[in-house]
Short mmCIF file of C-alpha atoms in Angstrom, two decimals:
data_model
loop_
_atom_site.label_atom_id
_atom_site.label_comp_id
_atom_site.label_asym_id
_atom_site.label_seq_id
_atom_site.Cartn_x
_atom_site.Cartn_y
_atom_site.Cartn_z
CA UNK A 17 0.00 0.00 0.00
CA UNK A 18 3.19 2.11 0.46
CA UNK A 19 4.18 2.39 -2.98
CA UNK A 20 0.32 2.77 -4.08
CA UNK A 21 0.33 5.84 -1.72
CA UNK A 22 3.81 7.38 -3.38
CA UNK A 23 2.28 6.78 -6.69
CA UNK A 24 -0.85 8.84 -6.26
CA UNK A 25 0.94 11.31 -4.05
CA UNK A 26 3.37 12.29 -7.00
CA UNK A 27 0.56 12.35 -9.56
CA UNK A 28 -1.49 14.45 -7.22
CA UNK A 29 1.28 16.72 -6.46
CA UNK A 30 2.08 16.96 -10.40
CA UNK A 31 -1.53 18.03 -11.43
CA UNK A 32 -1.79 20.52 -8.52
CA UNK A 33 1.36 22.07 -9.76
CA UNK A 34 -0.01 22.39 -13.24
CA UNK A 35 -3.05 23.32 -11.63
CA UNK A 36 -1.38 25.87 -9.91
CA UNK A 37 0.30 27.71 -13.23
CA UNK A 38 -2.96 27.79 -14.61
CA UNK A 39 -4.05 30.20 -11.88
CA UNK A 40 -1.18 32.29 -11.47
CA UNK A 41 -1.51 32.46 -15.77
CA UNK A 42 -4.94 33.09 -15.83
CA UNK A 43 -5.75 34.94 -17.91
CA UNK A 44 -9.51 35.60 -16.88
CA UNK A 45 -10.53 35.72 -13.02
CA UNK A 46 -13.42 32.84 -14.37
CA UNK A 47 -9.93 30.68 -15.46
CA UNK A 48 -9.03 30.93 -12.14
CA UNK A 49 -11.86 30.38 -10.59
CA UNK A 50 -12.26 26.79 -12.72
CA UNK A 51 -8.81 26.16 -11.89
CA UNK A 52 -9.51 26.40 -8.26
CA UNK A 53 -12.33 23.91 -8.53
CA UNK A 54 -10.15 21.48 -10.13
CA UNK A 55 -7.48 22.34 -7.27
CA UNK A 56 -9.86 21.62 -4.73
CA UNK A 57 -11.17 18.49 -6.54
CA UNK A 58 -6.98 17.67 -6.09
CA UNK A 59 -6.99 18.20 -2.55
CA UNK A 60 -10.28 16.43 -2.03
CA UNK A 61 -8.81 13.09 -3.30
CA UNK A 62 -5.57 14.18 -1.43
CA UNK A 63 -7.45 13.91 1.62
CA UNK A 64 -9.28 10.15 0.74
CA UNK A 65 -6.48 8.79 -0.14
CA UNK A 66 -4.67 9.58 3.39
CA UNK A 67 -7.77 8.39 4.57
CA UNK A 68 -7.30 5.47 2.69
CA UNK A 69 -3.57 5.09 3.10
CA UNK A 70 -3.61 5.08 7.27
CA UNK A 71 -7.43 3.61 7.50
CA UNK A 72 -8.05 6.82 9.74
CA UNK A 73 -11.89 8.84 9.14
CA UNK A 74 -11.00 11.81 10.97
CA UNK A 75 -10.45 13.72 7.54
CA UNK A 76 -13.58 12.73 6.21
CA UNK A 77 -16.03 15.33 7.55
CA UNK A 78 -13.76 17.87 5.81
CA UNK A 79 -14.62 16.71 2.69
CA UNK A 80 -17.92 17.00 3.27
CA UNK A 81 -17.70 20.59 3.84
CA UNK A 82 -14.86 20.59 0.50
CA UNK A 83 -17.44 19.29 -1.60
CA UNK A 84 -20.12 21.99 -0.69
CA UNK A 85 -17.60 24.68 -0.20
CA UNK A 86 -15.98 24.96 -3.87
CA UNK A 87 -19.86 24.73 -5.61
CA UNK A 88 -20.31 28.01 -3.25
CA UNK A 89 -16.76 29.65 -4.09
CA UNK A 90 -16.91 29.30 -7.78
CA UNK A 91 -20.73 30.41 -8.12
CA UNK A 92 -19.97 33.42 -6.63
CA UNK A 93 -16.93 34.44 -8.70
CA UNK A 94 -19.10 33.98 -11.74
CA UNK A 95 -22.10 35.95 -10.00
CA UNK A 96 -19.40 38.36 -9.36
CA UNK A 97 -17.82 38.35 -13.06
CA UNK A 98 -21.36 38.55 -14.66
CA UNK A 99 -21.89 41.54 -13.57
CA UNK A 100 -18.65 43.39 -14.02
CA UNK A 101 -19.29 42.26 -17.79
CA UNK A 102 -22.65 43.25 -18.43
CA UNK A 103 -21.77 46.77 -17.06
CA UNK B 26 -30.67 50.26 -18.52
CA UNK B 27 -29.20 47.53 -20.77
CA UNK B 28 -30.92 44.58 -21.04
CA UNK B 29 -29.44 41.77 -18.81
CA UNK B 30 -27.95 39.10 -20.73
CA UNK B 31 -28.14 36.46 -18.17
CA UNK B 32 -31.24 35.92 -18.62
CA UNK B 33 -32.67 36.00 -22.25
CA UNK B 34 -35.19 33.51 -21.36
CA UNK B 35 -37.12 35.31 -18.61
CA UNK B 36 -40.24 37.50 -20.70
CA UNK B 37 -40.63 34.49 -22.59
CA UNK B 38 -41.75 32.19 -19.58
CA UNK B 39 -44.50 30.16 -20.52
CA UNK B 40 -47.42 30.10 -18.02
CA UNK B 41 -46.45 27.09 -15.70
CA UNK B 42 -50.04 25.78 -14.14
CA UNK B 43 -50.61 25.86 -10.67
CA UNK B 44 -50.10 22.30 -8.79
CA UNK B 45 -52.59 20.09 -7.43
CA UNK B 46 -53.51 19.60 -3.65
CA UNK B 47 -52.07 15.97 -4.32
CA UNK B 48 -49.00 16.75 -6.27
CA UNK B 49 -47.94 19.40 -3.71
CA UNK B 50 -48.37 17.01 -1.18
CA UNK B 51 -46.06 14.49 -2.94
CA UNK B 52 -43.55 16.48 -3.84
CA UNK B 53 -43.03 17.57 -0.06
CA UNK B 54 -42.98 13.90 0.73
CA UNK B 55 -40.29 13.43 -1.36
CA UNK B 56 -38.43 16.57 -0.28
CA UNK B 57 -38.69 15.73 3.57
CA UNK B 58 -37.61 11.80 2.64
CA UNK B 59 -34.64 13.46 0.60
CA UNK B 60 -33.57 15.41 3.58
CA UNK B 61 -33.94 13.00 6.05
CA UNK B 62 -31.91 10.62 4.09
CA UNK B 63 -29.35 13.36 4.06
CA UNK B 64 -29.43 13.77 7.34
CA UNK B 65 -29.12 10.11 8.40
CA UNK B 66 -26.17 9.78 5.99
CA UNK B 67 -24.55 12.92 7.56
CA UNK B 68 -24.73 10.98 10.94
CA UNK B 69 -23.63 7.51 9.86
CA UNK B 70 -26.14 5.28 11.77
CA UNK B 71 -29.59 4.46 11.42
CA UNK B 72 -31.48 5.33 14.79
CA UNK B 73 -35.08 6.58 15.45
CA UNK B 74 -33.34 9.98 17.32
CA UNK B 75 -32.13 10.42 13.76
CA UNK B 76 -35.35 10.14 12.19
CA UNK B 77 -36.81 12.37 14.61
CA UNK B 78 -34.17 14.80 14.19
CA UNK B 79 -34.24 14.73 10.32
CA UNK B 80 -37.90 14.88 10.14
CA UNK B 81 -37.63 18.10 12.88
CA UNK B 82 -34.99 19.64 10.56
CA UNK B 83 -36.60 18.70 7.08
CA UNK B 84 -39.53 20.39 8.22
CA UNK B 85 -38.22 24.11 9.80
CA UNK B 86 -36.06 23.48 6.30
CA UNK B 87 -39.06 23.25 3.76
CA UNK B 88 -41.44 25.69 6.02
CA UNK B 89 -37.76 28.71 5.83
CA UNK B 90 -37.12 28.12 2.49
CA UNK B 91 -39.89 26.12 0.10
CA UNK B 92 -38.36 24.06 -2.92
CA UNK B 93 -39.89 26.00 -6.48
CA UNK B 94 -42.85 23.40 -7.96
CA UNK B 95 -41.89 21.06 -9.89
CA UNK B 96 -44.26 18.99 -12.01
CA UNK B 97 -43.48 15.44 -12.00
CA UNK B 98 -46.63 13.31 -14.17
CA UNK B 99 -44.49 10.29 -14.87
CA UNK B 100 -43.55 7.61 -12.12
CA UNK B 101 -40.27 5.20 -11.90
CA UNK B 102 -39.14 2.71 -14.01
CA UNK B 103 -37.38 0.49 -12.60
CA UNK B 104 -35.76 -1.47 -15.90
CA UNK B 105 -35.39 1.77 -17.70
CA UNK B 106 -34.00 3.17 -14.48
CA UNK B 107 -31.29 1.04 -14.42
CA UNK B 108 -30.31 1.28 -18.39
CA UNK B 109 -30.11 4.87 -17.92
CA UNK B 110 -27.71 4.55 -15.28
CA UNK B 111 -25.77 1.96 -16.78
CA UNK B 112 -25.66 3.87 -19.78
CA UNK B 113 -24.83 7.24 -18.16
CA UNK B 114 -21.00 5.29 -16.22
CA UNK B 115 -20.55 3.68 -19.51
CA UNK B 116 -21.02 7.55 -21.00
CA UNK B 117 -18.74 8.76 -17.98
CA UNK B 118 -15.97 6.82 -18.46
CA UNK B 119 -15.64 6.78 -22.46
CA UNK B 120 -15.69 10.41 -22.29
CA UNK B 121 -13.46 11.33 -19.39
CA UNK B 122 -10.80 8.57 -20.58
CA UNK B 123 -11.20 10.58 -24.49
CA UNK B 124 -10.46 14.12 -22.83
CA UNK B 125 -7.87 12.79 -20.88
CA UNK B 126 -6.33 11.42 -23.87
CA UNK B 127 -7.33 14.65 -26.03
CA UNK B 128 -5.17 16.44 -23.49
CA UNK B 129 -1.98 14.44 -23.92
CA UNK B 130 -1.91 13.55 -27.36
CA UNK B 131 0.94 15.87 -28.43
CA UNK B 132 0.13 18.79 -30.96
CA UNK B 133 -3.27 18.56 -31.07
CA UNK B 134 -5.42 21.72 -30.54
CA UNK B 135 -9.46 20.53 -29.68
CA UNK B 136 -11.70 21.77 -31.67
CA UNK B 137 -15.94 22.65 -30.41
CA UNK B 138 -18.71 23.79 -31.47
CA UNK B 139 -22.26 25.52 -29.69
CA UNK B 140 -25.01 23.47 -30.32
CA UNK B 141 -28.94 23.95 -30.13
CA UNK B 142 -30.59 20.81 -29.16
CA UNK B 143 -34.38 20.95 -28.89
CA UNK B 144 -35.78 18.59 -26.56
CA UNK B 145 -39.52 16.88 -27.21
CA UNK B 146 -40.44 17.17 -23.74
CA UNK B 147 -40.85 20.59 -22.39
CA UNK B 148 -40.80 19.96 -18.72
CA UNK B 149 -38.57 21.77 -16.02
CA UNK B 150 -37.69 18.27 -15.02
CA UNK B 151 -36.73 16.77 -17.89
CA UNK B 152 -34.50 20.11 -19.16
CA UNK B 153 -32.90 20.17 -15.68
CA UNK B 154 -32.10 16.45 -15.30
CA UNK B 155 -30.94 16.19 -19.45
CA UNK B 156 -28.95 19.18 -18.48
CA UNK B 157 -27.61 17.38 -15.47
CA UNK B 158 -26.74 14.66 -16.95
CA UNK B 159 -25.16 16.10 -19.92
CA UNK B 160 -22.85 18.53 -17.70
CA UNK B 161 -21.41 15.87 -15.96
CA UNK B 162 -20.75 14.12 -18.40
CA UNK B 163 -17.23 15.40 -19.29
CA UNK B 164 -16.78 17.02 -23.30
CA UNK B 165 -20.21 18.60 -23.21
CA UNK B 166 -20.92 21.81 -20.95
CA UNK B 167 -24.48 23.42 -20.63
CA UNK B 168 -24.07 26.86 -21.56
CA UNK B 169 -27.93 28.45 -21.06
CA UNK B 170 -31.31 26.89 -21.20
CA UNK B 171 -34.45 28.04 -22.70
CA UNK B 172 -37.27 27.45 -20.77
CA UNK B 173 -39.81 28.48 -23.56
CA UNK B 174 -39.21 26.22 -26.22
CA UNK B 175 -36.94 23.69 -23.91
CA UNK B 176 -33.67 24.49 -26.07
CA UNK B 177 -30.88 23.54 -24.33
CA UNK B 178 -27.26 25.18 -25.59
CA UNK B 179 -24.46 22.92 -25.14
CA UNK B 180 -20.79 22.93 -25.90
CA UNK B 181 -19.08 20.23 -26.87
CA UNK B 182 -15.54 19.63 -27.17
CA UNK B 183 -14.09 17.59 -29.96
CA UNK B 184 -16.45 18.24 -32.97
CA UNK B 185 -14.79 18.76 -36.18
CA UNK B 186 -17.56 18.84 -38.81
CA UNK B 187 -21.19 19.25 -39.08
CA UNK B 188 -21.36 15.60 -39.11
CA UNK B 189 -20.53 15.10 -35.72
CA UNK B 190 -22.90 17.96 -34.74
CA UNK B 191 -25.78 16.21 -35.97
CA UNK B 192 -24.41 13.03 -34.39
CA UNK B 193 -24.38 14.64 -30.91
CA UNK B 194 -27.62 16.38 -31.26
CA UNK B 195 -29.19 13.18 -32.01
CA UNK B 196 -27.10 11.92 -29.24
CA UNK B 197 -28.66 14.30 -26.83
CA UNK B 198 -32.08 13.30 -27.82
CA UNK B 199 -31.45 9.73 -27.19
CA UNK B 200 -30.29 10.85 -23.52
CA UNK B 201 -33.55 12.59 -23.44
CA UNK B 202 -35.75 9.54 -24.33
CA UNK B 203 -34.07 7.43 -21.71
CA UNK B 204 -34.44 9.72 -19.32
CA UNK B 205 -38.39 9.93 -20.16
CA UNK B 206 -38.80 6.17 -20.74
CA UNK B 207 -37.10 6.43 -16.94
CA UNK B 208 -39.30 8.64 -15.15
CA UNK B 209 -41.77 9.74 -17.56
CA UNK B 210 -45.53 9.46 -17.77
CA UNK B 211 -46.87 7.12 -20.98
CA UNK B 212 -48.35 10.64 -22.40
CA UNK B 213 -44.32 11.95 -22.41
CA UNK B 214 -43.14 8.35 -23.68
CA UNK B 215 -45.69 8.48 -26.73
CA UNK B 216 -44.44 12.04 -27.55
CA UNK B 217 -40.98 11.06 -27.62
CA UNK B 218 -42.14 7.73 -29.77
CA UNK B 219 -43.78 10.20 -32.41
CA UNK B 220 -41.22 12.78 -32.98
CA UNK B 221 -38.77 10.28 -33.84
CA UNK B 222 -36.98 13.20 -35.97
CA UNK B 223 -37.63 16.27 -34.15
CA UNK B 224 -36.89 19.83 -36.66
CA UNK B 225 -33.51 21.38 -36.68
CA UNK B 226 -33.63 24.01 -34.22
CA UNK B 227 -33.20 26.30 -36.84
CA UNK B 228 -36.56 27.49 -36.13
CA UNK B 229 -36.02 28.26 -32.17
CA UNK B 230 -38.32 30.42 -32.79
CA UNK B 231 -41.25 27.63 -33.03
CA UNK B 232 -44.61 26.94 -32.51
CA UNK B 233 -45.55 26.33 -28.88
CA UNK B 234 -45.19 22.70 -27.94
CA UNK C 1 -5.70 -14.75 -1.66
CA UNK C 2 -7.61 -13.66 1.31
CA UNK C 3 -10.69 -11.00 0.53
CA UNK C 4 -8.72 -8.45 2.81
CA UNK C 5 -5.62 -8.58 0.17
CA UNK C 6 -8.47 -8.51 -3.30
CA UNK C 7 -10.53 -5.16 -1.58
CA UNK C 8 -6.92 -3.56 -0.86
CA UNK C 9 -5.91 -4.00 -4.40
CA UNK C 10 -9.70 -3.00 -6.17
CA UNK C 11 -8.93 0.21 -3.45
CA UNK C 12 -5.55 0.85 -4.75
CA UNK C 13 -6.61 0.61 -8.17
CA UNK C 14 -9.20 3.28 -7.91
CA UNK C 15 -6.91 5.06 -6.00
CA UNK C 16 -4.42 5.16 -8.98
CA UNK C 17 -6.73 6.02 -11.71
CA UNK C 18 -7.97 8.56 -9.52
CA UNK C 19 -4.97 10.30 -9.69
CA UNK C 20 -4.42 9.75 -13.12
CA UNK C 21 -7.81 11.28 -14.12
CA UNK C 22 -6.53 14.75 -11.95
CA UNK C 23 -2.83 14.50 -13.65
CA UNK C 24 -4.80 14.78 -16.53
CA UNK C 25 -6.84 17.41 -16.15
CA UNK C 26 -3.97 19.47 -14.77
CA UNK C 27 -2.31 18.64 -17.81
CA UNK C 28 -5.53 19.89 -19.93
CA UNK C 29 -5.97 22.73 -18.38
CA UNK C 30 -2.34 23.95 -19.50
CA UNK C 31 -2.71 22.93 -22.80
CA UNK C 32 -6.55 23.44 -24.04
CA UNK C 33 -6.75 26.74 -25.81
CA UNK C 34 -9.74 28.87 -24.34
CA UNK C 35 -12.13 28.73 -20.94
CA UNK C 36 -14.90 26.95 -21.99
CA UNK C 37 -12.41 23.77 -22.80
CA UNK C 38 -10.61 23.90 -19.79
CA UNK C 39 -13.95 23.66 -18.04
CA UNK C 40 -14.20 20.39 -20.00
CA UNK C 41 -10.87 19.35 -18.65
CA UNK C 42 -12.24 20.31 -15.36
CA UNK C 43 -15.19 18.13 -15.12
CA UNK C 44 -13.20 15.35 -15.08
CA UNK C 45 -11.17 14.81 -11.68
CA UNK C 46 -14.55 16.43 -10.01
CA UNK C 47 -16.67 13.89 -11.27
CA UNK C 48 -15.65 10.55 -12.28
CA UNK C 49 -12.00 11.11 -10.69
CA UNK C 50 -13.91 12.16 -7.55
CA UNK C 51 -15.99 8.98 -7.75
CA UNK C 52 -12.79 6.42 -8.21
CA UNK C 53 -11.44 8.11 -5.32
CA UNK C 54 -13.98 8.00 -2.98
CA UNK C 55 -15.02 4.19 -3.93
CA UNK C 56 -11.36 3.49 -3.42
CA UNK C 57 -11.47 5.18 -0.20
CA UNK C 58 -14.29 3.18 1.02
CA UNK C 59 -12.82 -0.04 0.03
CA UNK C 60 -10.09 0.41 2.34
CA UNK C 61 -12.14 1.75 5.20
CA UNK C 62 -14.59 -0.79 4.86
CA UNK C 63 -17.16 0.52 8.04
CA UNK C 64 -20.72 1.40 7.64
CA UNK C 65 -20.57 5.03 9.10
CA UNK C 66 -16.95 6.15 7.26
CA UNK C 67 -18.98 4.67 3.50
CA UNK C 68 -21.87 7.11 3.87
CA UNK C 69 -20.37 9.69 4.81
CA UNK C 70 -18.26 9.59 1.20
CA UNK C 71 -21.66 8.85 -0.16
CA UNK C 72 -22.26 12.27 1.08
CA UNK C 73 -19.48 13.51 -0.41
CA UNK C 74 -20.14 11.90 -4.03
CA UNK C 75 -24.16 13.39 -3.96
CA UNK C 76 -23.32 16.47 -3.07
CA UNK C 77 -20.27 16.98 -5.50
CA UNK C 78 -22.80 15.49 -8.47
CA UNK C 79 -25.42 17.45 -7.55
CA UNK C 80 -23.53 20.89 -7.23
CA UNK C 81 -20.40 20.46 -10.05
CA UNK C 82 -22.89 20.80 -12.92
CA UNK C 83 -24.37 23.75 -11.79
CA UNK C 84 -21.28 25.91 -10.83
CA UNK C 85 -19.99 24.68 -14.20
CA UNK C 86 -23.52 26.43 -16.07
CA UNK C 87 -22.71 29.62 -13.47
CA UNK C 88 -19.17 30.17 -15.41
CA UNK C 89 -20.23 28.91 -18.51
CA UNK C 90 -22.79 31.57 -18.83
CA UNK C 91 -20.73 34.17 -17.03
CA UNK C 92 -18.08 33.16 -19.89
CA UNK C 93 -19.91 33.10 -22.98
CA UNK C 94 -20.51 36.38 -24.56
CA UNK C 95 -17.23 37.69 -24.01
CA UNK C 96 -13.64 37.70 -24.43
CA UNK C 97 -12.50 34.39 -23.23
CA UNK C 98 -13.61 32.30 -26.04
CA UNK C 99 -11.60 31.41 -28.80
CA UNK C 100 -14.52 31.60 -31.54
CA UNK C 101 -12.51 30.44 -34.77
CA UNK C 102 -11.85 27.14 -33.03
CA UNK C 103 -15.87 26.74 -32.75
CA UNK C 104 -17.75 24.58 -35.93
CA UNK C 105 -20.72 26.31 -34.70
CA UNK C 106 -22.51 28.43 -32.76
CA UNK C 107 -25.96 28.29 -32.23
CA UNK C 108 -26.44 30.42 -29.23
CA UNK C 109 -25.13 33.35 -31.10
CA UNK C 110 -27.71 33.50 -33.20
CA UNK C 111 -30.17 32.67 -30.25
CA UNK C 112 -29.23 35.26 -28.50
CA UNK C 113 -29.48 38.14 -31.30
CA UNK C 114 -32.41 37.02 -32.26
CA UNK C 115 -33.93 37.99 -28.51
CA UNK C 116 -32.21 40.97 -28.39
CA UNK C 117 -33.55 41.91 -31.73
CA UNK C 118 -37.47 40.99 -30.49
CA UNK C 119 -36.87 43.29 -27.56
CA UNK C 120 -35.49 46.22 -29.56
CA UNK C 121 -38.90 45.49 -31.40
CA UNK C 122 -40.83 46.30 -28.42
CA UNK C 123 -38.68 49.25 -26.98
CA UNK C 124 -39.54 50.49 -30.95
CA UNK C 125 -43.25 49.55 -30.75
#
């Protein structure tokens, strides 16, 4: 289960790198905010697999709230980017 | 004031008519079930000081804020339930395994395309569940709905020629009659049985369904 | 090959392709060319990455209060992703951020001038 966790550590770590230049690039505040999502998505299954990797829930409430949390941040940044564009 | 361009569909709002006693009743059946099942999930264990407590909750919940009506004329089917479902992780993993590989294949850039897909069934449940159901899919993304003729506006990624635009809108209409042969009443099910070949939505404009 | 050692390898499996799913939307959203495609390349680790994850997760934990609460997690991810996604797409489309010569077509274009000419219409009448 060791190496299983290494593997999905570095390929987790990789895309939310990638993830990363994508928001610091942008170029629109909506890239960013999609980017984000998919960051969050990242650290979501960061946290299961930890969960997974030491057989320890304690992490898993937080997802809960993760899952509900990123629907709220990215509707508002498009609420929010709506109407500075229809001005 | 300019017009706001969120919401092209608003004036257009067909007259939606008013619930029965029965239906209303049913729908906040299902809305206090949903929430207690929430509820009991949230908590992990199946007691009766769960129930209770859901129930208390589901209620305040619907009596603060009440859900928007929602016709529903249809009931479940189970066989057709399960096709759809089937079909929809079969649809899941095709797709996210071809964007995956769209994004690696080296010098590629995707190409995509807007498309107007009018569905036969012009229900606020069937638009939001095809709409649903198409967004998660990943490689098509609902971009606005039209309540008044039941237009939904998708993009798709990976389309290179009107071919495959027609291939997907039919596609999309094939999501739509499972969904229907799902949950639909026999008077939706016959509709979607006679308009085998539904007009381009060149003419969004339309008569009135 | 006791049923311990087959759940821990279906878990690490999932686990795995999980990952691979995000590396590859990471990747996608680097590479694809305007918003509305990265949003495609988005979907993916949040819904059917999220899913492989969480199953994988709940093979391993194997106990009936841990399972629903990623149940939890999976409904409410499903039932919120696809809306946030229609909140940006929308915010998107008319603007900027679109890269319209890599579009076949565009329906909602024409959709949308069309209502905006009926309104002028009545403004006029």
């Amino acid at each position: 289960m060791t190496a299983v966790a290494v593997t999905v550590t570095v390929l987790l770590a990789v895309a939310g790198g990638l993830t990363l230049m994508r928001i610091i690039r942008g170029p629109s505040i909506l890239d960013r905010a999609v980017a984000t999502d998919v960051l969050l998505a990242i650290i979501v299954a960061a946290i299961a697999t930890e969960a997974a990797y030491s057989r320890d829930a304690t992490a898993l409430p937080v997802l809960v709230v993760l899952a509900v949390l990123g629907f709220v941040g990215s509707v508002s940044v498009a609420r929010f980017a709506a109407r500075r564009n229809t001005k | 004031m300019k017009p706001d361009q969120m919401t092209p569909a608003e004036p257009t709002d067909p007259p939606r008519r008013p619930l029965s006693r029965a239906a209303l009743r049913r729908n906040r059946i299902i809305a206090v079930t949903g929430l207690v099942a929430v509820w009991i999930l949230l908590w992990g264990t199946f007691t009766w000081a769960n129930v209770i407590g859901g129930l208390v909750v589901a209620t305040v919940l619907l009596a603060v804020f009440p859900l928007p009506p929602v016709t529903f004329a249809g009931r479940i089917h189970p066989l057709p339930m399960l096709r759809f479902w089937l079909r929809f992780l079969r649809d899941l993993v095709v797709a996210s395994v071809q964007i995956a590989w769209m994004a690696l294949r080296p010098g590629h850039t995707p190409r995509s395309a807007i498309i107007a897909v009018r569905l036969r069934v012009n229900t606020d449940l069937n638009l939001t569940l095809t709409a649903e159901a198409l967004s998660l899919v990943p490689g098509s993304l609902i971009l606005e709905a039209d309540r008044s003729t039941g237009t939904l506006f998708v993009h798709v990624i990976g389309v290179n020629s009107r071919d495959e635009v027609e291939r997907f809108r039919r596609g999309v209409l094939e999501l739509e009659a499972r969904i229907i042969a799902a949950i639909g009443s026999s008077d939706e099910q016959r509709r979607v049985r006679e308009v085998a070949h539904p007009p381009p939505p060149a003419d969004l404009e339309g008569v009135p369904t | 090959m006791s049923l311990d050692a087959v759940l821990d390898i279906a878990a690490a499996v999932f686990l795995v392709a999980g990952a691979l799913l995000s590396l590859a939307a990471g990747v996608a959203l680097l590479r694809f060319p305007d918003l509305l495609t990265r949003m495609h390349a988005a979907a993916k680790p949040q819904v059917l990455g999220l899913l492989l994850v969480l199953i994988g997760c709940a093979l391993r934990l194997r106990t009936g209060v841990d399972i629903t609460t990623l149940v939890l997690v999976g409904i409410f991810q499903l039932a919120t992703a696809p809306v946030a996604a229609h909140m940006v797409g929308r915010a998107a489309y008319p603007h900027d951020d679109i890269r319209t010569d890599l579009l076949v077509t565009d329906e909602l274009a024409a959709h949308l001038d069309r209502i905006a000419g009926a309104r002028d219409d009545e403004v006029r009448a």
